[in-house]
JSON list of N, CA and C in Angstrom, two decimals:
[
{"chain": "A", "resi": 1, "resn": "ALA", "atom": "N", "xyz": [-10.67, 12.49, 10.16]},
{"chain": "A", "resi": 1, "resn": "ALA", "atom": "CA", "xyz": [-11.64, 11.47, 10.54]},
{"chain": "A", "resi": 1, "resn": "ALA", "atom": "C", "xyz": [-11.82, 10.44, 9.42]},
{"chain": "A", "resi": 2, "resn": "ASP", "atom": "N", "xyz": [-11.72, 10.88, 8.17]},
{"chain": "A", "resi": 2, "resn": "ASP", "atom": "CA", "xyz": [-11.89, 9.95, 7.05]},
{"chain": "A", "resi": 2, "resn": "ASP", "atom": "C", "xyz": [-10.83, 8.86, 7.03]},
{"chain": "A", "resi": 3, "resn": "LEU", "atom": "N", "xyz": [-9.66, 9.18, 7.56]},
{"chain": "A", "resi": 3, "resn": "LEU", "atom": "CA", "xyz": [-8.55, 8.23, 7.55]},
{"chain": "A", "resi": 3, "resn": "LEU", "atom": "C", "xyz": [-8.51, 7.31, 8.77]},
{"chain": "A", "resi": 4, "resn": "ALA", "atom": "N", "xyz": [-9.36, 7.55, 9.73]},
{"chain": "A", "resi": 4, "resn": "ALA", "atom": "CA", "xyz": [-9.28, 6.81, 11.00]},
{"chain": "A", "resi": 4, "resn": "ALA", "atom": "C", "xyz": [-9.34, 5.31, 10.81]},
{"chain": "A", "resi": 5, "resn": "TRP", "atom": "N", "xyz": [-10.23, 4.83, 9.95]},
{"chain": "A", "resi": 5, "resn": "TRP", "atom": "CA", "xyz": [-10.35, 3.39, 9.75]},
{"chain": "A", "resi": 5, "resn": "TRP", "atom": "C", "xyz": [-9.08, 2.81, 9.12]},
{"chain": "A", "resi": 6, "resn": "ALA", "atom": "N", "xyz": [-8.45, 3.56, 8.21]},
{"chain": "A", "resi": 6, "resn": "ALA", "atom": "CA", "xyz": [-7.22, 3.09, 7.56]},
{"chain": "A", "resi": 6, "resn": "ALA", "atom": "C", "xyz": [-6.06, 3.08, 8.55]},
{"chain": "A", "resi": 7, "resn": "GLN", "atom": "N", "xyz": [-6.00, 4.09, 9.41]},
{"chain": "A", "resi": 7, "resn": "GLN", "atom": "CA", "xyz": [-4.96, 4.12, 10.45]},
{"chain": "A", "resi": 7, "resn": "GLN", "atom": "C", "xyz": [-5.14, 2.94, 11.41]},
{"chain": "A", "resi": 8, "resn": "THR", "atom": "N", "xyz": [-6.37, 2.67, 11.78]},
{"chain": "A", "resi": 8, "resn": "THR", "atom": "CA", "xyz": [-6.65, 1.53, 12.67]},
{"chain": "A", "resi": 8, "resn": "THR", "atom": "C", "xyz": [-6.25, 0.23, 12.00]},
{"chain": "A", "resi": 9, "resn": "ALA", "atom": "N", "xyz": [-6.54, 0.10, 10.72]},
{"chain": "A", "resi": 9, "resn": "ALA", "atom": "CA", "xyz": [-6.17, -1.13, 10.00]},
{"chain": "A", "resi": 9, "resn": "ALA", "atom": "C", "xyz": [-4.66, -1.33, 10.00]},
{"chain": "A", "resi": 10, "resn": "VAL", "atom": "N", "xyz": [-3.91, -0.27, 9.73]},
{"chain": "A", "resi": 10, "resn": "VAL", "atom": "CA", "xyz": [-2.44, -0.38, 9.73]},
{"chain": "A", "resi": 10, "resn": "VAL", "atom": "C", "xyz": [-1.96, -0.76, 11.13]},
{"chain": "A", "resi": 11, "resn": "ASN", "atom": "N", "xyz": [-2.48, -0.08, 12.14]},
{"chain": "A", "resi": 11, "resn": "ASN", "atom": "CA", "xyz": [-2.07, -0.38, 13.52]},
{"chain": "A", "resi": 11, "resn": "ASN", "atom": "C", "xyz": [-2.41, -1.80, 13.93]},
{"chain": "A", "resi": 12, "resn": "THR", "atom": "N", "xyz": [-3.50, -2.33, 13.44]},
{"chain": "A", "resi": 12, "resn": "THR", "atom": "CA", "xyz": [-3.95, -3.68, 13.81]},
{"chain": "A", "resi": 12, "resn": "THR", "atom": "C", "xyz": [-3.20, -4.76, 13.05]},
{"chain": "A", "resi": 13, "resn": "LEU", "atom": "N", "xyz": [-3.02, -4.55, 11.76]},
{"chain": "A", "resi": 13, "resn": "LEU", "atom": "CA", "xyz": [-2.48, -5.61, 10.90]},
{"chain": "A", "resi": 13, "resn": "LEU", "atom": "C", "xyz": [-0.95, -5.69, 10.87]},
{"chain": "A", "resi": 14, "resn": "VAL", "atom": "N", "xyz": [-0.29, -4.56, 10.99]},
{"chain": "A", "resi": 14, "resn": "VAL", "atom": "CA", "xyz": [1.18, -4.54, 10.92]},
{"chain": "A", "resi": 14, "resn": "VAL", "atom": "C", "xyz": [1.73, -4.84, 12.31]},
{"chain": "A", "resi": 15, "resn": "LYS", "atom": "N", "xyz": [2.58, -5.85, 12.38]},
{"chain": "A", "resi": 15, "resn": "LYS", "atom": "CA", "xyz": [3.10, -6.33, 13.66]},
{"chain": "A", "resi": 15, "resn": "LYS", "atom": "C", "xyz": [4.54, -5.92, 13.92]},
{"chain": "A", "resi": 16, "resn": "VAL", "atom": "N", "xyz": [5.14, -5.16, 13.01]},
{"chain": "A", "resi": 16, "resn": "VAL", "atom": "CA", "xyz": [6.52, -4.73, 13.17]},
{"chain": "A", "resi": 16, "resn": "VAL", "atom": "C", "xyz": [6.55, -3.22, 13.36]},
{"chain": "A", "resi": 17, "resn": "ARG", "atom": "N", "xyz": [7.68, -2.73, 13.80]},
{"chain": "A", "resi": 17, "resn": "ARG", "atom": "CA", "xyz": [7.85, -1.29, 14.03]},
{"chain": "A", "resi": 17, "resn": "ARG", "atom": "C", "xyz": [7.89, -0.55, 12.69]},
{"chain": "A", "resi": 18, "resn": "LEU", "atom": "N", "xyz": [7.20, 0.58, 12.66]},
{"chain": "A", "resi": 18, "resn": "LEU", "atom": "CA", "xyz": [7.18, 1.44, 11.48]},
{"chain": "A", "resi": 18, "resn": "LEU", "atom": "C", "xyz": [7.63, 2.83, 11.86]},
{"chain": "A", "resi": 19, "resn": "SER", "atom": "N", "xyz": [8.35, 3.47, 10.95]},
{"chain": "A", "resi": 19, "resn": "SER", "atom": "CA", "xyz": [8.63, 4.89, 11.13]},
{"chain": "A", "resi": 19, "resn": "SER", "atom": "C", "xyz": [7.35, 5.66, 10.80]},
{"chain": "A", "resi": 20, "resn": "GLN", "atom": "N", "xyz": [7.31, 6.93, 11.16]},
{"chain": "A", "resi": 20, "resn": "GLN", "atom": "CA", "xyz": [6.12, 7.74, 10.84]},
{"chain": "A", "resi": 20, "resn": "GLN", "atom": "C", "xyz": [5.88, 7.82, 9.33]},
{"chain": "A", "resi": 21, "resn": "PRO", "atom": "N", "xyz": [6.95, 8.02, 8.51]},
{"chain": "A", "resi": 21, "resn": "PRO", "atom": "CA", "xyz": [6.70, 8.04, 7.06]},
{"chain": "A", "resi": 21, "resn": "PRO", "atom": "C", "xyz": [6.17, 6.71, 6.54]},
{"chain": "A", "resi": 22, "resn": "MET", "atom": "N", "xyz": [6.65, 5.60, 7.08]},
{"chain": "A", "resi": 22, "resn": "MET", "atom": "CA", "xyz": [6.13, 4.29, 6.66]},
{"chain": "A", "resi": 22, "resn": "MET", "atom": "C", "xyz": [4.65, 4.17, 7.00]},
{"chain": "A", "resi": 23, "resn": "PHE", "atom": "N", "xyz": [4.32, 4.56, 8.22]},
{"chain": "A", "resi": 23, "resn": "PHE", "atom": "CA", "xyz": [2.92, 4.50, 8.66]},
{"chain": "A", "resi": 23, "resn": "PHE", "atom": "C", "xyz": [2.04, 5.38, 7.77]},
{"chain": "A", "resi": 24, "resn": "ASP", "atom": "N", "xyz": [2.51, 6.57, 7.46]},
{"chain": "A", "resi": 24, "resn": "ASP", "atom": "CA", "xyz": [1.74, 7.49, 6.63]},
{"chain": "A", "resi": 24, "resn": "ASP", "atom": "C", "xyz": [1.53, 6.92, 5.22]},
{"chain": "A", "resi": 25, "resn": "ALA", "atom": "N", "xyz": [2.58, 6.34, 4.65]},
{"chain": "A", "resi": 25, "resn": "ALA", "atom": "CA", "xyz": [2.47, 5.74, 3.31]},
{"chain": "A", "resi": 25, "resn": "ALA", "atom": "C", "xyz": [1.49, 4.58, 3.31]},
{"chain": "A", "resi": 26, "resn": "LEU", "atom": "N", "xyz": [1.57, 3.74, 4.33]},
{"chain": "A", "resi": 26, "resn": "LEU", "atom": "CA", "xyz": [0.68, 2.60, 4.41]},
{"chain": "A", "resi": 26, "resn": "LEU", "atom": "C", "xyz": [-0.77, 3.02, 4.65]},
{"chain": "A", "resi": 27, "resn": "THR", "atom": "N", "xyz": [-0.96, 4.07, 5.43]},
{"chain": "A", "resi": 27, "resn": "THR", "atom": "CA", "xyz": [-2.32, 4.56, 5.65]},
{"chain": "A", "resi": 27, "resn": "THR", "atom": "C", "xyz": [-2.92, 5.05, 4.34]},
{"chain": "A", "resi": 28, "resn": "SER", "atom": "N", "xyz": [-2.16, 5.77, 3.54]},
{"chain": "A", "resi": 28, "resn": "SER", "atom": "CA", "xyz": [-2.63, 6.22, 2.24]},
{"chain": "A", "resi": 28, "resn": "SER", "atom": "C", "xyz": [-2.96, 5.02, 1.35]},
{"chain": "A", "resi": 29, "resn": "PHE", "atom": "N", "xyz": [-2.08, 4.04, 1.35]},
{"chain": "A", "resi": 29, "resn": "PHE", "atom": "CA", "xyz": [-2.26, 2.84, 0.54]},
{"chain": "A", "resi": 29, "resn": "PHE", "atom": "C", "xyz": [-3.53, 2.09, 0.95]},
{"chain": "A", "resi": 30, "resn": "VAL", "atom": "N", "xyz": [-3.69, 1.86, 2.24]},
{"chain": "A", "resi": 30, "resn": "VAL", "atom": "CA", "xyz": [-4.86, 1.12, 2.74]},
{"chain": "A", "resi": 30, "resn": "VAL", "atom": "C", "xyz": [-6.13, 1.91, 2.47]},
{"chain": "A", "resi": 31, "resn": "TYR", "atom": "N", "xyz": [-6.09, 3.21, 2.60]},
{"chain": "A", "resi": 31, "resn": "TYR", "atom": "CA", "xyz": [-7.25, 4.05, 2.31]},
{"chain": "A", "resi": 31, "resn": "TYR", "atom": "C", "xyz": [-7.69, 3.84, 0.86]},
{"chain": "A", "resi": 32, "resn": "ASN", "atom": "N", "xyz": [-6.74, 3.64, -0.04]},
{"chain": "A", "resi": 32, "resn": "ASN", "atom": "CA", "xyz": [-7.03, 3.49, -1.45]},
{"chain": "A", "resi": 32, "resn": "ASN", "atom": "C", "xyz": [-7.44, 2.07, -1.83]},
{"chain": "A", "resi": 33, "resn": "VAL", "atom": "N", "xyz": [-6.75, 1.05, -1.31]},
{"chain": "A", "resi": 33, "resn": "VAL", "atom": "CA", "xyz": [-7.02, -0.32, -1.76]},
{"chain": "A", "resi": 33, "resn": "VAL", "atom": "C", "xyz": [-8.00, -1.06, -0.85]},
{"chain": "A", "resi": 34, "resn": "GLY", "atom": "N", "xyz": [-8.16, -0.60, 0.37]},
{"chain": "A", "resi": 34, "resn": "GLY", "atom": "CA", "xyz": [-9.07, -1.24, 1.31]},
{"chain": "A", "resi": 34, "resn": "GLY", "atom": "C", "xyz": [-8.36, -2.15, 2.30]},
{"chain": "A", "resi": 35, "resn": "GLU", "atom": "N", "xyz": [-8.97, -2.29, 3.45]},
{"chain": "A", "resi": 35, "resn": "GLU", "atom": "CA", "xyz": [-8.39, -3.10, 4.52]},
{"chain": "A", "resi": 35, "resn": "GLU", "atom": "C", "xyz": [-8.29, -4.57, 4.14]},
{"chain": "A", "resi": 36, "resn": "ASN", "atom": "N", "xyz": [-9.31, -5.12, 3.52]},
{"chain": "A", "resi": 36, "resn": "ASN", "atom": "CA", "xyz": [-9.30, -6.54, 3.18]},
{"chain": "A", "resi": 36, "resn": "ASN", "atom": "C", "xyz": [-8.20, -6.88, 2.18]},
{"chain": "A", "resi": 37, "resn": "ALA", "atom": "N", "xyz": [-8.04, -6.04, 1.17]},
{"chain": "A", "resi": 37, "resn": "ALA", "atom": "CA", "xyz": [-6.98, -6.28, 0.18]},
{"chain": "A", "resi": 37, "resn": "ALA", "atom": "C", "xyz": [-5.61, -6.22, 0.85]},
{"chain": "A", "resi": 38, "resn": "PHE", "atom": "N", "xyz": [-5.42, -5.24, 1.72]},
{"chain": "A", "resi": 38, "resn": "PHE", "atom": "CA", "xyz": [-4.15, -5.13, 2.43]},
{"chain": "A", "resi": 38, "resn": "PHE", "atom": "C", "xyz": [-3.92, -6.34, 3.34]},
{"chain": "A", "resi": 39, "resn": "ALA", "atom": "N", "xyz": [-4.96, -6.78, 4.02]},
{"chain": "A", "resi": 39, "resn": "ALA", "atom": "CA", "xyz": [-4.84, -7.91, 4.94]},
{"chain": "A", "resi": 39, "resn": "ALA", "atom": "C", "xyz": [-4.40, -9.18, 4.22]},
{"chain": "A", "resi": 40, "resn": "ARG", "atom": "N", "xyz": [-4.77, -9.32, 2.95]},
{"chain": "A", "resi": 40, "resn": "ARG", "atom": "CA", "xyz": [-4.43, -10.51, 2.17]},
{"chain": "A", "resi": 40, "resn": "ARG", "atom": "C", "xyz": [-3.18, -10.33, 1.32]},
{"chain": "A", "resi": 41, "resn": "SER", "atom": "N", "xyz": [-2.55, -9.18, 1.41]},
{"chain": "A", "resi": 41, "resn": "SER", "atom": "CA", "xyz": [-1.47, -8.83, 0.48]},
{"chain": "A", "resi": 41, "resn": "SER", "atom": "C", "xyz": [-0.11, -9.43, 0.83]},
{"chain": "A", "resi": 42, "resn": "THR", "atom": "N", "xyz": [0.66, -9.62, -0.21]},
{"chain": "A", "resi": 42, "resn": "THR", "atom": "CA", "xyz": [2.06, -10.02, -0.05]},
{"chain": "A", "resi": 42, "resn": "THR", "atom": "C", "xyz": [2.82, -8.92, 0.67]},
{"chain": "A", "resi": 43, "resn": "MET", "atom": "N", "xyz": [2.44, -7.67, 0.42]},
{"chain": "A", "resi": 43, "resn": "MET", "atom": "CA", "xyz": [3.10, -6.56, 1.09]},
{"chain": "A", "resi": 43, "resn": "MET", "atom": "C", "xyz": [3.04, -6.72, 2.61]},
{"chain": "A", "resi": 44, "resn": "LEU", "atom": "N", "xyz": [1.86, -7.04, 3.12]},
{"chain": "A", "resi": 44, "resn": "LEU", "atom": "CA", "xyz": [1.71, -7.20, 4.57]},
{"chain": "A", "resi": 44, "resn": "LEU", "atom": "C", "xyz": [2.51, -8.39, 5.07]},
{"chain": "A", "resi": 45, "resn": "GLN", "atom": "N", "xyz": [2.50, -9.48, 4.34]},
{"chain": "A", "resi": 45, "resn": "GLN", "atom": "CA", "xyz": [3.30, -10.65, 4.74]},
{"chain": "A", "resi": 45, "resn": "GLN", "atom": "C", "xyz": [4.77, -10.30, 4.83]},
{"chain": "A", "resi": 46, "resn": "LEU", "atom": "N", "xyz": [5.26, -9.59, 3.83]},
{"chain": "A", "resi": 46, "resn": "LEU", "atom": "CA", "xyz": [6.67, -9.20, 3.83]},
{"chain": "A", "resi": 46, "resn": "LEU", "atom": "C", "xyz": [6.97, -8.24, 4.98]},
{"chain": "A", "resi": 47, "resn": "LEU", "atom": "N", "xyz": [6.10, -7.27, 5.18]},
{"chain": "A", "resi": 47, "resn": "LEU", "atom": "CA", "xyz": [6.28, -6.33, 6.29]},
{"chain": "A", "resi": 47, "resn": "LEU", "atom": "C", "xyz": [6.37, -7.04, 7.62]},
{"chain": "A", "resi": 48, "resn": "ASN", "atom": "N", "xyz": [5.42, -7.92, 7.86]},
{"chain": "A", "resi": 48, "resn": "ASN", "atom": "CA", "xyz": [5.39, -8.62, 9.14]},
{"chain": "A", "resi": 48, "resn": "ASN", "atom": "C", "xyz": [6.54, -9.60, 9.29]},
{"chain": "A", "resi": 49, "resn": "GLY", "atom": "N", "xyz": [7.24, -9.87, 8.21]},
{"chain": "A", "resi": 49, "resn": "GLY", "atom": "CA", "xyz": [8.47, -10.64, 8.26]},
{"chain": "A", "resi": 49, "resn": "GLY", "atom": "C", "xyz": [9.69, -9.75, 8.33]},
{"chain": "A", "resi": 50, "resn": "ALA", "atom": "N", "xyz": [9.46, -8.45, 8.55]},
{"chain": "A", "resi": 50, "resn": "ALA", "atom": "CA", "xyz": [10.51, -7.43, 8.64]},
{"chain": "A", "resi": 50, "resn": "ALA", "atom": "C", "xyz": [11.34, -7.34, 7.37]},
{"chain": "A", "resi": 51, "resn": "GLN", "atom": "N", "xyz": [10.73, -7.63, 6.23]},
{"chain": "A", "resi": 51, "resn": "GLN", "atom": "CA", "xyz": [11.40, -7.51, 4.94]},
{"chain": "A", "resi": 51, "resn": "GLN", "atom": "C", "xyz": [10.95, -6.18, 4.30]},
{"chain": "A", "resi": 52, "resn": "TYR", "atom": "N", "xyz": [11.45, -5.11, 4.86]},
{"chain": "A", "resi": 52, "resn": "TYR", "atom": "CA", "xyz": [10.99, -3.78, 4.49]},
{"chain": "A", "resi": 52, "resn": "TYR", "atom": "C", "xyz": [11.27, -3.42, 3.03]},
{"chain": "A", "resi": 53, "resn": "GLU", "atom": "N", "xyz": [12.45, -3.75, 2.53]},
{"chain": "A", "resi": 53, "resn": "GLU", "atom": "CA", "xyz": [12.78, -3.41, 1.14]},
{"chain": "A", "resi": 53, "resn": "GLU", "atom": "C", "xyz": [11.88, -4.17, 0.17]},
{"chain": "A", "resi": 54, "resn": "ALA", "atom": "N", "xyz": [11.67, -5.44, 0.44]},
{"chain": "A", "resi": 54, "resn": "ALA", "atom": "CA", "xyz": [10.80, -6.24, -0.42]},
{"chain": "A", "resi": 54, "resn": "ALA", "atom": "C", "xyz": [9.37, -5.73, -0.35]},
{"chain": "A", "resi": 55, "resn": "ALA", "atom": "N", "xyz": [8.94, -5.34, 0.82]},
{"chain": "A", "resi": 55, "resn": "ALA", "atom": "CA", "xyz": [7.58, -4.80, 0.99]},
{"chain": "A", "resi": 55, "resn": "ALA", "atom": "C", "xyz": [7.43, -3.51, 0.19]},
{"chain": "A", "resi": 56, "resn": "ALA", "atom": "N", "xyz": [8.44, -2.66, 0.21]},
{"chain": "A", "resi": 56, "resn": "ALA", "atom": "CA", "xyz": [8.39, -1.40, -0.53]},
{"chain": "A", "resi": 56, "resn": "ALA", "atom": "C", "xyz": [8.19, -1.64, -2.03]},
{"chain": "A", "resi": 57, "resn": "LYS", "atom": "N", "xyz": [8.80, -2.67, -2.55]},
{"chain": "A", "resi": 57, "resn": "LYS", "atom": "CA", "xyz": [8.68, -2.98, -3.98]},
{"chain": "A", "resi": 57, "resn": "LYS", "atom": "C", "xyz": [7.25, -3.37, -4.35]},
{"chain": "A", "resi": 58, "resn": "GLN", "atom": "N", "xyz": [6.47, -3.80, -3.38]},
{"chain": "A", "resi": 58, "resn": "GLN", "atom": "CA", "xyz": [5.10, -4.22, -3.64]},
{"chain": "A", "resi": 58, "resn": "GLN", "atom": "C", "xyz": [4.21, -3.05, -4.05]},
{"chain": "A", "resi": 59, "resn": "PHE", "atom": "N", "xyz": [4.55, -1.83, -3.66]},
{"chain": "A", "resi": 59, "resn": "PHE", "atom": "CA", "xyz": [3.75, -0.69, -4.08]},
{"chain": "A", "resi": 59, "resn": "PHE", "atom": "C", "xyz": [3.60, -0.66, -5.60]},
{"chain": "A", "resi": 60, "resn": "ASP", "atom": "N", "xyz": [4.67, -1.03, -6.30]},
{"chain": "A", "resi": 60, "resn": "ASP", "atom": "CA", "xyz": [4.69, -0.96, -7.76]},
{"chain": "A", "resi": 60, "resn": "ASP", "atom": "C", "xyz": [3.71, -1.92, -8.41]},
{"chain": "A", "resi": 61, "resn": "LYS", "atom": "N", "xyz": [3.24, -2.90, -7.69]},
{"chain": "A", "resi": 61, "resn": "LYS", "atom": "CA", "xyz": [2.33, -3.91, -8.25]},
{"chain": "A", "resi": 61, "resn": "LYS", "atom": "C", "xyz": [0.86, -3.51, -8.16]},
{"chain": "A", "resi": 62, "resn": "TRP", "atom": "N", "xyz": [0.58, -2.45, -7.45]},
{"chain": "A", "resi": 62, "resn": "TRP", "atom": "CA", "xyz": [-0.81, -2.04, -7.22]},
{"chain": "A", "resi": 62, "resn": "TRP", "atom": "C", "xyz": [-1.18, -0.85, -8.09]},
{"chain": "A", "resi": 63, "resn": "VAL", "atom": "N", "xyz": [-0.98, -0.98, -9.39]},
{"chain": "A", "resi": 63, "resn": "VAL", "atom": "CA", "xyz": [-1.22, 0.11, -10.33]},
{"chain": "A", "resi": 63, "resn": "VAL", "atom": "C", "xyz": [-2.25, -0.24, -11.40]},
{"chain": "A", "resi": 64, "resn": "TYR", "atom": "N", "xyz": [-2.98, -1.33, -11.19]},
{"chain": "A", "resi": 64, "resn": "TYR", "atom": "CA", "xyz": [-3.91, -1.82, -12.20]},
{"chain": "A", "resi": 64, "resn": "TYR", "atom": "C", "xyz": [-5.37, -1.65, -11.78]},
{"chain": "A", "resi": 65, "resn": "ASP", "atom": "N", "xyz": [-6.19, -1.44, -12.78]},
{"chain": "A", "resi": 65, "resn": "ASP", "atom": "CA", "xyz": [-7.64, -1.46, -12.62]},
{"chain": "A", "resi": 65, "resn": "ASP", "atom": "C", "xyz": [-8.18, -2.26, -13.81]},
{"chain": "A", "resi": 66, "resn": "ASN", "atom": "N", "xyz": [-8.84, -3.35, -13.51]},
{"chain": "A", "resi": 66, "resn": "ASN", "atom": "CA", "xyz": [-9.35, -4.25, -14.56]},
{"chain": "A", "resi": 66, "resn": "ASN", "atom": "C", "xyz": [-8.25, -4.66, -15.54]},
{"chain": "A", "resi": 67, "resn": "GLY", "atom": "N", "xyz": [-7.06, -4.94, -15.00]},
{"chain": "A", "resi": 67, "resn": "GLY", "atom": "CA", "xyz": [-5.95, -5.43, -15.80]},
{"chain": "A", "resi": 67, "resn": "GLY", "atom": "C", "xyz": [-5.19, -4.38, -16.58]},
{"chain": "A", "resi": 68, "resn": "LYS", "atom": "N", "xyz": [-5.56, -3.12, -16.44]},
{"chain": "A", "resi": 68, "resn": "LYS", "atom": "CA", "xyz": [-4.88, -2.06, -17.18]},
{"chain": "A", "resi": 68, "resn": "LYS", "atom": "C", "xyz": [-4.17, -1.11, -16.21]},
{"chain": "A", "resi": 69, "resn": "VAL", "atom": "N", "xyz": [-2.96, -0.71, -16.60]},
{"chain": "A", "resi": 69, "resn": "VAL", "atom": "CA", "xyz": [-2.20, 0.25, -15.80]},
{"chain": "A", "resi": 69, "resn": "VAL", "atom": "C", "xyz": [-2.90, 1.60, -15.84]},
{"chain": "A", "resi": 70, "resn": "VAL", "atom": "N", "xyz": [-3.06, 2.20, -14.67]},
{"chain": "A", "resi": 70, "resn": "VAL", "atom": "CA", "xyz": [-3.70, 3.51, -14.55]},
{"chain": "A", "resi": 70, "resn": "VAL", "atom": "C", "xyz": [-2.63, 4.52, -14.14]},
{"chain": "A", "resi": 71, "resn": "LYS", "atom": "N", "xyz": [-2.44, 5.56, -14.96]},
{"chain": "A", "resi": 71, "resn": "LYS", "atom": "CA", "xyz": [-1.40, 6.56, -14.71]},
{"chain": "A", "resi": 71, "resn": "LYS", "atom": "C", "xyz": [-1.51, 7.16, -13.31]},
{"chain": "A", "resi": 72, "resn": "GLY", "atom": "N", "xyz": [-2.72, 7.46, -12.89]},
{"chain": "A", "resi": 72, "resn": "GLY", "atom": "CA", "xyz": [-2.91, 8.05, -11.57]},
{"chain": "A", "resi": 72, "resn": "GLY", "atom": "C", "xyz": [-2.44, 7.14, -10.46]},
{"chain": "A", "resi": 73, "resn": "LEU", "atom": "N", "xyz": [-2.67, 5.82, -10.62]},
{"chain": "A", "resi": 73, "resn": "LEU", "atom": "CA", "xyz": [-2.20, 4.87, -9.61]},
{"chain": "A", "resi": 73, "resn": "LEU", "atom": "C", "xyz": [-0.68, 4.74, -9.64]},
{"chain": "A", "resi": 74, "resn": "VAL", "atom": "N", "xyz": [-0.10, 4.82, -10.82]},
{"chain": "A", "resi": 74, "resn": "VAL", "atom": "CA", "xyz": [1.36, 4.77, -10.93]},
{"chain": "A", "resi": 74, "resn": "VAL", "atom": "C", "xyz": [1.95, 5.93, -10.13]},
{"chain": "A", "resi": 75, "resn": "SER", "atom": "N", "xyz": [1.41, 7.13, -10.31]},
{"chain": "A", "resi": 75, "resn": "SER", "atom": "CA", "xyz": [1.90, 8.31, -9.59]},
{"chain": "A", "resi": 75, "resn": "SER", "atom": "C", "xyz": [1.68, 8.16, -8.09]},
{"chain": "A", "resi": 76, "resn": "ARG", "atom": "N", "xyz": [0.49, 7.72, -7.70]},
{"chain": "A", "resi": 76, "resn": "ARG", "atom": "CA", "xyz": [0.17, 7.58, -6.29]},
{"chain": "A", "resi": 76, "resn": "ARG", "atom": "C", "xyz": [1.11, 6.57, -5.62]},
{"chain": "A", "resi": 77, "resn": "ARG", "atom": "N", "xyz": [1.31, 5.43, -6.27]},
{"chain": "A", "resi": 77, "resn": "ARG", "atom": "CA", "xyz": [2.18, 4.40, -5.68]},
{"chain": "A", "resi": 77, "resn": "ARG", "atom": "C", "xyz": [3.63, 4.86, -5.61]},
{"chain": "A", "resi": 78, "resn": "ARG", "atom": "N", "xyz": [4.08, 5.61, -6.61]},
{"chain": "A", "resi": 78, "resn": "ARG", "atom": "CA", "xyz": [5.45, 6.14, -6.58]},
{"chain": "A", "resi": 78, "resn": "ARG", "atom": "C", "xyz": [5.61, 7.06, -5.37]},
{"chain": "A", "resi": 79, "resn": "GLU", "atom": "N", "xyz": [4.62, 7.91, -5.13]},
{"chain": "A", "resi": 79, "resn": "GLU", "atom": "CA", "xyz": [4.68, 8.81, -3.98]},
{"chain": "A", "resi": 79, "resn": "GLU", "atom": "C", "xyz": [4.61, 8.04, -2.66]},
{"chain": "A", "resi": 80, "resn": "GLU", "atom": "N", "xyz": [3.74, 7.05, -2.59]},
{"chain": "A", "resi": 80, "resn": "GLU", "atom": "CA", "xyz": [3.63, 6.25, -1.37]},
{"chain": "A", "resi": 80, "resn": "GLU", "atom": "C", "xyz": [4.92, 5.48, -1.10]},
{"chain": "A", "resi": 81, "resn": "ARG", "atom": "N", "xyz": [5.49, 4.90, -2.16]},
{"chain": "A", "resi": 81, "resn": "ARG", "atom": "CA", "xyz": [6.74, 4.16, -1.98]},
{"chain": "A", "resi": 81, "resn": "ARG", "atom": "C", "xyz": [7.87, 5.08, -1.54]},
{"chain": "A", "resi": 82, "resn": "SER", "atom": "N", "xyz": [7.94, 6.25, -2.16]},
{"chain": "A", "resi": 82, "resn": "SER", "atom": "CA", "xyz": [8.98, 7.22, -1.79]},
{"chain": "A", "resi": 82, "resn": "SER", "atom": "C", "xyz": [8.84, 7.61, -0.33]},
{"chain": "A", "resi": 83, "resn": "LEU", "atom": "N", "xyz": [7.65, 7.86, 0.12]},
{"chain": "A", "resi": 83, "resn": "LEU", "atom": "CA", "xyz": [7.41, 8.20, 1.52]},
{"chain": "A", "resi": 83, "resn": "LEU", "atom": "C", "xyz": [7.78, 7.02, 2.43]},
{"chain": "A", "resi": 84, "resn": "PHE", "atom": "N", "xyz": [7.38, 5.82, 2.04]},
{"chain": "A", "resi": 84, "resn": "PHE", "atom": "CA", "xyz": [7.67, 4.62, 2.82]},
{"chain": "A", "resi": 84, "resn": "PHE", "atom": "C", "xyz": [9.18, 4.43, 2.99]},
{"chain": "A", "resi": 85, "resn": "GLU", "atom": "N", "xyz": [9.92, 4.73, 1.94]},
{"chain": "A", "resi": 85, "resn": "GLU", "atom": "CA", "xyz": [11.37, 4.52, 1.96]},
{"chain": "A", "resi": 85, "resn": "GLU", "atom": "C", "xyz": [12.15, 5.68, 2.56]},
{"chain": "A", "resi": 86, "resn": "ALA", "atom": "N", "xyz": [11.46, 6.76, 2.90]},
{"chain": "A", "resi": 86, "resn": "ALA", "atom": "CA", "xyz": [12.14, 7.96, 3.43]},
{"chain": "A", "resi": 86, "resn": "ALA", "atom": "C", "xyz": [12.80, 7.71, 4.77]}
]
């Protein structure tokens, strides 16, 4: 139930076909960064342009908090990207 809003956001905002692993990775990502950030993201623009590889690379850019790299976010994004690319 906690993920329902993130799943809805992915279903609403993404206009291209996603595999289940892609959907799962994006749901995790949206749950962490928020719907508004995802809605304004380059990742979403690339996805909706069917540029899947370029969109996957965007995970690597979401590892900062107040301008500093956070190890936990690096790990989380690596896992999300790996799932997305599966």
